[in-house]
PDB file of C-alpha atoms in Angstrom:
ATOM      1  CA  ASP L  15      85.616  97.164  82.631  1.00 96.00           C
ATOM      2  CA  VAL L  16      83.475  99.319  84.883  1.00 97.00           C
ATOM      3  CA  VAL L  17      82.363 102.351  82.927  1.00 98.00           C
ATOM      4  CA  MET L  18      82.280 105.627  84.806  1.00 98.00           C
ATOM      5  CA  THR L  19      80.150 108.398  83.356  1.00 98.00           C
ATOM      6  CA  GLN L  20      80.064 112.011  84.449  1.00 98.00           C
ATOM      7  CA  SER L  21      77.713 114.895  83.846  1.00 98.00           C
ATOM      8  CA  PRO L  22      77.957 117.549  82.852  1.00 97.00           C
ATOM      9  CA  LEU L  23      81.193 117.326  80.874  1.00 98.00           C
ATOM     10  CA  SER L  24      81.488 121.106  80.902  1.00 97.00           C
ATOM     11  CA  LEU L  25      80.398 123.293  83.789  1.00 97.00           C
ATOM     12  CA  PRO L  26      80.606 127.075  83.559  1.00 96.00           C
ATOM     13  CA  VAL L  27      80.472 128.481  87.077  1.00 93.00           C
ATOM     14  CA  THR L  28      80.103 131.817  88.787  1.00 95.00           C
ATOM     15  CA  PRO L  29      82.306 132.572  91.801  1.00 95.00           C
ATOM     16  CA  GLY L  30      80.344 132.336  94.990  1.00 96.00           C
ATOM     17  CA  GLN L  31      77.725 130.052  93.466  1.00 96.00           C
ATOM     18  CA  PRO L  32      77.372 126.317  94.097  1.00 96.00           C
ATOM     19  CA  ALA L  33      78.320 123.640  91.603  1.00 97.00           C
ATOM     20  CA  SER L  34      77.579 119.949  91.355  1.00 98.00           C
ATOM     21  CA  ILE L  35      79.072 117.095  89.328  1.00 98.00           C
ATOM     22  CA  SER L  36      77.414 113.733  88.928  1.00 98.00           C
ATOM     23  CA  CYS L  37      79.214 110.420  88.500  1.00 98.00           C
ATOM     24  CA  ARG L  38      77.636 107.074  87.735  1.00 98.00           C
ATOM     25  CA  SER L  39      79.197 103.614  87.649  1.00 98.00           C
ATOM     26  CA  SER L  40      78.061 100.758  85.418  1.00 98.00           C
ATOM     27  CA  GLN L  41      78.014  98.395  88.397  1.00 97.00           C
ATOM     28  CA  SER L  42      78.107  98.395  92.173  1.00 96.00           C
ATOM     29  CA  LEU L  43      81.338  99.620  93.711  1.00 96.00           C
ATOM     30  CA  VAL L  44      81.044  97.766  97.007  1.00 94.00           C
ATOM     31  CA  TYR L  45      84.292  95.866  97.588  1.00 94.00           C
ATOM     32  CA  SER L  46      84.648  92.652  99.583  1.00 94.00           C
ATOM     33  CA  ASP L  47      85.813  94.665 102.601  1.00 94.00           C
ATOM     34  CA  GLY L  48      82.533  96.565 102.599  1.00 93.00           C
ATOM     35  CA  LYS L  49      84.096  99.836 101.459  1.00 94.00           C
ATOM     36  CA  ILE L  50      83.075 101.721  98.336  1.00 96.00           C
ATOM     37  CA  TYR L  51      86.197 102.858  96.520  1.00 97.00           C
ATOM     38  CA  LEU L  52      84.901 105.984  94.818  1.00 97.00           C
ATOM     39  CA  ASN L  53      87.375 108.854  94.677  1.00 98.00           C
ATOM     40  CA  TRP L  54      87.278 112.374  93.271  1.00 98.00           C
ATOM     41  CA  TYR L  55      90.281 114.163  91.757  1.00 98.00           C
ATOM     42  CA  GLN L  56      90.945 117.721  90.696  1.00 98.00           C
ATOM     43  CA  GLN L  57      93.380 118.388  87.886  1.00 97.00           C
ATOM     44  CA  ARG L  58      94.322 122.019  87.513  1.00 96.00           C
ATOM     45  CA  PRO L  59      95.784 123.123  84.169  1.00 93.00           C
ATOM     46  CA  GLY L  60      99.306 121.818  83.747  1.00 92.00           C
ATOM     47  CA  GLN L  61      99.252 119.857  86.992  1.00 95.00           C
ATOM     48  CA  SER L  62      98.906 116.243  88.023  1.00 96.00           C
ATOM     49  CA  PRO L  63      95.645 115.056  89.577  1.00 97.00           C
ATOM     50  CA  ARG L  64      95.085 115.808  93.243  1.00 97.00           C
ATOM     51  CA  ARG L  65      92.794 113.662  95.328  1.00 97.00           C
ATOM     52  CA  LEU L  66      89.961 115.583  96.964  1.00 98.00           C
ATOM     53  CA  ILE L  67      87.645 112.858  98.242  1.00 98.00           C
ATOM     54  CA  TYR L  68      87.984 109.125  98.922  1.00 97.00           C
ATOM     55  CA  TRP L  69      85.457 106.446  99.963  1.00 96.00           C
ATOM     56  CA  ILE L  70      82.653 108.632  98.549  1.00 97.00           C
ATOM     57  CA  SER L  71      82.707 111.355 101.151  1.00 97.00           C
ATOM     58  CA  ASN L  72      86.029 111.542 103.035  1.00 97.00           C
ATOM     59  CA  ARG L  73      87.740 114.821 102.325  1.00 97.00           C
ATOM     60  CA  ASP L  74      91.541 114.842 102.097  1.00 96.00           C
ATOM     61  CA  SER L  75      93.663 116.905 104.455  1.00 94.00           C
ATOM     62  CA  GLY L  76      94.042 120.433 103.151  1.00 94.00           C
ATOM     63  CA  VAL L  77      90.990 120.258 100.902  1.00 97.00           C
ATOM     64  CA  PRO L  78      88.643 123.166 101.599  1.00 97.00           C
ATOM     65  CA  ASP L  79      85.410 122.199 103.304  1.00 96.00           C
ATOM     66  CA  ARG L  80      83.436 123.733 100.441  1.00 97.00           C
ATOM     67  CA  PHE L  81      84.085 120.419  98.664  1.00 98.00           C
ATOM     68  CA  SER L  82      81.871 117.505  99.640  1.00 98.00           C
ATOM     69  CA  GLY L  83      81.120 114.070  98.261  1.00 98.00           C
ATOM     70  CA  SER L  84      78.025 111.955  98.580  1.00 97.00           C
ATOM     71  CA  GLY L  85      76.241 109.051  97.005  1.00 96.00           C
ATOM     72  CA  SER L  86      75.516 105.371  97.204  1.00 93.00           C
ATOM     73  CA  GLY L  87      74.981 102.386  94.983  1.00 89.00           C
ATOM     74  CA  THR L  88      76.056 103.530  91.548  1.00 96.00           C
ATOM     75  CA  ASP L  89      75.338 107.270  91.792  1.00 97.00           C
ATOM     76  CA  PHE L  90      77.743 109.751  93.301  1.00 98.00           C
ATOM     77  CA  THR L  91      78.039 113.517  93.502  1.00 98.00           C
ATOM     78  CA  LEU L  92      80.770 116.063  94.104  1.00 98.00           C
ATOM     79  CA  LYS L  93      79.525 119.423  95.331  1.00 98.00           C
ATOM     80  CA  ILE L  94      81.272 122.741  95.664  1.00 97.00           C
ATOM     81  CA  SER L  95      79.265 124.924  98.009  1.00 97.00           C
ATOM     82  CA  ARG L  96      80.725 128.224  96.814  1.00 97.00           C
ATOM     83  CA  VAL L  97      82.997 128.146  93.798  1.00 97.00           C
ATOM     84  CA  GLU L  98      86.242 130.076  93.933  1.00 96.00           C
ATOM     85  CA  ALA L  99      88.506 131.057  91.054  1.00 95.00           C
ATOM     86  CA  GLU L 100      91.116 128.472  92.127  1.00 95.00           C
ATOM     87  CA  ASP L 101      88.592 125.679  91.557  1.00 97.00           C
ATOM     88  CA  VAL L 102      89.011 125.920  87.780  1.00 97.00           C
ATOM     89  CA  GLY L 103      90.149 122.610  86.326  1.00 97.00           C
ATOM     90  CA  ILE L 104      88.960 119.148  85.366  1.00 97.00           C
ATOM     91  CA  TYR L 105      87.315 116.907  87.935  1.00 98.00           C
ATOM     92  CA  TYR L 106      87.433 113.131  87.636  1.00 98.00           C
ATOM     93  CA  CYS L 107      85.659 110.407  89.534  1.00 98.00           C
ATOM     94  CA  MET L 108      87.485 107.107  89.815  1.00 98.00           C
ATOM     95  CA  GLN L 109      86.471 103.650  90.984  1.00 98.00           C
ATOM     96  CA  GLY L 110      89.052 101.558  92.843  1.00 96.00           C
ATOM     97  CA  THR L 111      86.877  98.507  93.427  1.00 96.00           C
ATOM     98  CA  HIS L 112      87.068  96.489  90.200  1.00 97.00           C
ATOM     99  CA  TRP L 113      90.327  96.031  88.297  1.00 96.00           C
ATOM    100  CA  PRO L 114      91.202  97.741  86.035  1.00 96.00           C
ATOM    101  CA  PHE L 115      90.391 100.805  88.083  1.00 97.00           C
ATOM    102  CA  THR L 116      88.676 103.308  85.834  1.00 98.00           C
ATOM    103  CA  PHE L 117      88.051 107.025  85.635  1.00 98.00           C
ATOM    104  CA  GLY L 118      85.186 109.097  84.389  1.00 98.00           C
ATOM    105  CA  PRO L 119      85.779 111.260  81.302  1.00 98.00           C
ATOM    106  CA  GLY L 120      86.183 114.364  83.423  1.00 98.00           C
ATOM    107  CA  THR L 121      84.127 117.510  83.988  1.00 98.00           C
ATOM    108  CA  LYS L 122      85.746 120.765  82.964  1.00 97.00           C
ATOM    109  CA  VAL L 123      84.919 123.531  85.420  1.00 97.00           C
ATOM    110  CA  ASP L 124      85.612 127.060  84.271  1.00 95.00           C
ATOM    111  CA  ILE L 125      84.512 130.549  85.099  1.00 89.00           C
TER     112      ILE L 125
ATOM    113  CA  GLN J   1     102.670 115.583 100.833  1.00 72.00           C
ATOM    114  CA  VAL J   2     104.817 112.766  99.440  1.00 80.00           C
ATOM    115  CA  GLN J   3     106.761 113.885  96.375  1.00 88.00           C
ATOM    116  CA  LEU J   4     107.053 111.137  93.798  1.00 95.00           C
ATOM    117  CA  GLN J   5     109.357 111.684  90.846  1.00 95.00           C
ATOM    118  CA  GLU J   6     109.113 110.011  87.458  1.00 97.00           C
ATOM    119  CA  SER J   7     112.212 109.795  85.283  1.00 97.00           C
ATOM    120  CA  GLY J   8     113.145 108.370  81.910  1.00 97.00           C
ATOM    121  CA  PRO J   9     113.379 109.229  78.212  1.00 97.00           C
ATOM    122  CA  GLY J  10     110.853 111.678  76.853  1.00 96.00           C
ATOM    123  CA  LEU J  11     111.118 110.269  73.336  1.00 98.00           C
ATOM    124  CA  VAL J  12     110.842 106.630  72.303  1.00 98.00           C
ATOM    125  CA  LYS J  13     110.881 105.220  68.781  1.00 98.00           C
ATOM    126  CA  PRO J  14     107.989 103.108  67.514  1.00 97.00           C
ATOM    127  CA  SER J  15     108.362  99.364  68.238  1.00 97.00           C
ATOM    128  CA  GLU J  16     110.891 100.049  70.996  1.00 98.00           C
ATOM    129  CA  THR J  17     110.476  99.759  74.772  1.00 98.00           C
ATOM    130  CA  LEU J  18     109.357 102.599  77.021  1.00 98.00           C
ATOM    131  CA  SER J  19     111.138 102.490  80.395  1.00 98.00           C
ATOM    132  CA  LEU J  20     110.311 104.773  83.305  1.00 98.00           C
ATOM    133  CA  THR J  21     111.297 104.870  86.961  1.00 98.00           C
ATOM    134  CA  CYS J  22     109.521 106.391  89.933  1.00 98.00           C
ATOM    135  CA  THR J  23     111.547 107.383  92.985  1.00 96.00           C
ATOM    136  CA  VAL J  24     109.807 107.235  96.335  1.00 95.00           C
ATOM    137  CA  PRO J  25     111.130 109.511  99.105  1.00 89.00           C
ATOM    138  CA  GLY J  26     112.004 108.073 102.481  1.00 83.00           C
ATOM    139  CA  ASP J  27     111.611 104.389 103.234  1.00 78.00           C
ATOM    140  CA  SER J  28     107.895 103.955 102.682  1.00 87.00           C
ATOM    141  CA  ILE J  29     108.141 101.829  99.559  1.00 92.00           C
ATOM    142  CA  ARG J  30     107.442  98.619 101.492  1.00 93.00           C
ATOM    143  CA  SER J  31     104.370 100.115 103.157  1.00 92.00           C
ATOM    144  CA  TYR J  32     102.129 100.754 100.178  1.00 94.00           C
ATOM    145  CA  TYR J  33     101.043  99.553  96.791  1.00 96.00           C
ATOM    146  CA  TRP J  34     102.448 101.682  93.965  1.00 97.00           C
ATOM    147  CA  SER J  35     100.810 102.424  90.653  1.00 97.00           C
ATOM    148  CA  TRP J  36     101.442 103.602  87.116  1.00 98.00           C
ATOM    149  CA  LEU J  37      98.838 105.517  85.116  1.00 98.00           C
ATOM    150  CA  ARG J  38      98.855 107.501  81.910  1.00 98.00           C
ATOM    151  CA  GLN J  39      96.991 110.341  80.233  1.00 98.00           C
ATOM    152  CA  PRO J  40      97.161 110.966  76.470  1.00 97.00           C
ATOM    153  CA  PRO J  41      97.444 114.639  75.478  1.00 94.00           C
ATOM    154  CA  GLY J  42      94.046 116.207  76.046  1.00 91.00           C
ATOM    155  CA  GLY J  43      92.657 112.855  77.110  1.00 93.00           C
ATOM    156  CA  GLY J  44      91.475 110.958  80.133  1.00 94.00           C
ATOM    157  CA  LEU J  45      93.233 108.854  82.735  1.00 97.00           C
ATOM    158  CA  GLU J  46      94.055 105.150  82.366  1.00 98.00           C
ATOM    159  CA  SER J  47      95.317 102.705  84.974  1.00 97.00           C
ATOM    160  CA  ILE J  48      98.324 100.718  83.752  1.00 98.00           C
ATOM    161  CA  GLY J  49      99.118  98.552  86.752  1.00 97.00           C
ATOM    162  CA  TYR J  50     100.312  98.350  90.324  1.00 97.00           C
ATOM    163  CA  ILE J  51     102.825  96.490  92.474  1.00 97.00           C
ATOM    164  CA  TYR J  52     103.564  95.664  96.108  1.00 95.00           C
ATOM    165  CA  HIS J  53     106.999  94.842  97.500  1.00 93.00           C
ATOM    166  CA  THR J  54     106.003  91.183  97.873  1.00 93.00           C
ATOM    167  CA  GLY J  55     105.692  91.002  94.110  1.00 89.00           C
ATOM    168  CA  ASP J  56     101.902  91.142  94.111  1.00 92.00           C
ATOM    169  CA  SER J  57     101.028  93.016  90.933  1.00 94.00           C
ATOM    170  CA  ASN J  58      98.256  93.533  88.451  1.00 96.00           C
ATOM    171  CA  TYR J  59      98.161  94.902  84.925  1.00 97.00           C
ATOM    172  CA  ASN J  60      95.416  96.400  82.816  1.00 97.00           C
ATOM    173  CA  PRO J  61      94.259  93.619  80.485  1.00 97.00           C
ATOM    174  CA  SER J  62      94.383  96.063  77.577  1.00 95.00           C
ATOM    175  CA  LEU J  63      98.159  96.349  78.063  1.00 95.00           C
ATOM    176  CA  LYS J  64      98.984  93.104  79.832  1.00 89.00           C
ATOM    177  CA  SER J  65     100.923  91.509  76.993  1.00 92.00           C
ATOM    178  CA  ARG J  66     103.250  94.525  76.754  1.00 97.00           C
ATOM    179  CA  VAL J  67     103.682  95.815  80.294  1.00 98.00           C
ATOM    180  CA  ALA J  68     105.853  94.914  83.263  1.00 97.00           C
ATOM    181  CA  ILE J  69     106.162  96.709  86.593  1.00 97.00           C
ATOM    182  CA  SER J  70     109.026  95.953  88.942  1.00 96.00           C
ATOM    183  CA  MET J  71     110.392  97.281  92.207  1.00 96.00           C
ATOM    184  CA  ASP J  72     113.858  97.819  93.691  1.00 94.00           C
ATOM    185  CA  THR J  73     113.347  98.416  97.394  1.00 93.00           C
ATOM    186  CA  SER J  74     117.059  99.052  97.968  1.00 93.00           C
ATOM    187  CA  LYS J  75     116.787 102.112  95.735  1.00 94.00           C
ATOM    188  CA  ASN J  76     113.260 103.115  96.805  1.00 94.00           C
ATOM    189  CA  GLN J  77     112.190 102.873  93.182  1.00 96.00           C
ATOM    190  CA  PHE J  78     109.633 101.104  91.075  1.00 97.00           C
ATOM    191  CA  SER J  79     109.671 100.905  87.314  1.00 98.00           C
ATOM    192  CA  LEU J  80     107.501 100.530  84.229  1.00 98.00           C
ATOM    193  CA  LYS J  81     108.393  98.837  80.989  1.00 98.00           C
ATOM    194  CA  LEU J  82     106.061  98.964  77.992  1.00 98.00           C
ATOM    195  CA  THR J  83     107.180  97.099  74.912  1.00 98.00           C
ATOM    196  CA  SER J  84     106.401  97.508  71.215  1.00 97.00           C
ATOM    197  CA  VAL J  85     105.189 101.068  71.613  1.00 98.00           C
ATOM    198  CA  THR J  86     103.213 102.938  68.979  1.00 97.00           C
ATOM    199  CA  ALA J  87     102.023 106.514  68.645  1.00 97.00           C
ATOM    200  CA  ALA J  88      98.969 105.509  70.683  1.00 97.00           C
ATOM    201  CA  ASP J  89     101.254 105.146  73.700  1.00 98.00           C
ATOM    202  CA  THR J  90     102.166 108.837  73.622  1.00 98.00           C
ATOM    203  CA  ALA J  91     100.992 110.179  76.968  1.00 98.00           C
ATOM    204  CA  VAL J  92     101.917 111.752  80.251  1.00 98.00           C
ATOM    205  CA  TYR J  93     102.870 108.867  82.523  1.00 98.00           C
ATOM    206  CA  TYR J  94     102.233 109.204  86.248  1.00 98.00           C
ATOM    207  CA  CYS J  95     103.349 107.157  89.209  1.00 98.00           C
ATOM    208  CA  ALA J  96     101.146 107.223  92.279  1.00 97.00           C
ATOM    209  CA  ARG J  97     100.928 105.812  95.777  1.00 95.00           C
ATOM    210  CA  THR J  98      98.482 103.024  96.577  1.00 90.00           C
ATOM    211  CA  ALA J  99      96.172 101.468  94.062  1.00 88.00           C
ATOM    212  CA  ARG J 100      92.526 101.749  95.111  1.00 92.00           C
ATOM    213  CA  VAL J 101      92.693 105.261  96.552  1.00 93.00           C
ATOM    214  CA  LEU J 102      95.660 106.828  94.666  1.00 93.00           C
ATOM    215  CA  ASP J 103      96.442 109.481  97.249  1.00 94.00           C
ATOM    216  CA  CYS J 104      99.723 110.968  96.009  1.00 95.00           C
ATOM    217  CA  TRP J 105     100.818 111.455  92.402  1.00 96.00           C
ATOM    218  CA  GLY J 106     104.067 112.373  90.740  1.00 97.00           C
ATOM    219  CA  GLN J 107     104.258 115.422  88.506  1.00 96.00           C
ATOM    220  CA  GLY J 108     104.116 113.202  85.427  1.00 97.00           C
ATOM    221  CA  ILE J 109     106.465 112.763  82.497  1.00 98.00           C
ATOM    222  CA  LEU J 110     105.493 113.236  78.863  1.00 98.00           C
ATOM    223  CA  VAL J 111     106.629 110.368  76.689  1.00 98.00           C
ATOM    224  CA  THR J 112     106.311 110.842  72.951  1.00 98.00           C
ATOM    225  CA  VAL J 113     106.510 107.887  70.586  1.00 98.00           C
ATOM    226  CA  SER J 114     107.951 109.078  67.305  1.00 97.00           C
ATOM    227  CA  SER J 115     110.714 108.221  64.899  1.00 95.00           C
TER     228      SER J 115
END
């Protein structure tokens, strides 16, 4: 299985300040169609995961533009330009290229 | 946002079969792949498998001998069966739309394996 690692695993943040989460895959995530299936999810306490970003950097409808994704190869990053209180939760990266699709261990963001 | 709804027993006895159903609103079930995932209490996320209306499906090798996913397009539902469950199968089970980009998730259902 493709192993997804994230750092840090815990991220204390200050409202208004930026935050960054790193995700690394154990192998290339380029699929046969040329796309890189790297997604980011936010899971607020007591809720199901919500997709924020797909294909590395495409933000979902309704996701604030303070969230951005970047990366290439096996290294990817989720950035929050200015953290808000509602951003508290666990953030997961997920690869959808190699079956079984796998998730990182999650990064807990709290204030 | 598409609202998926998982349903089924919240308590299953060890060695028995876990059975869950996901109801898809509208008539979109033939248009997408549909997935099952799970998350143990306080734990991370695991892909279980996915299915398309043609019957194309795939299961996580770690569960393959115990899992089956099926679809009933007439009812706009797809289902999960996991046999010979143990306490290690206690988790919140989610259904989700698509497979590679999981864009919409159900609220999840907690299934506890206990006698």
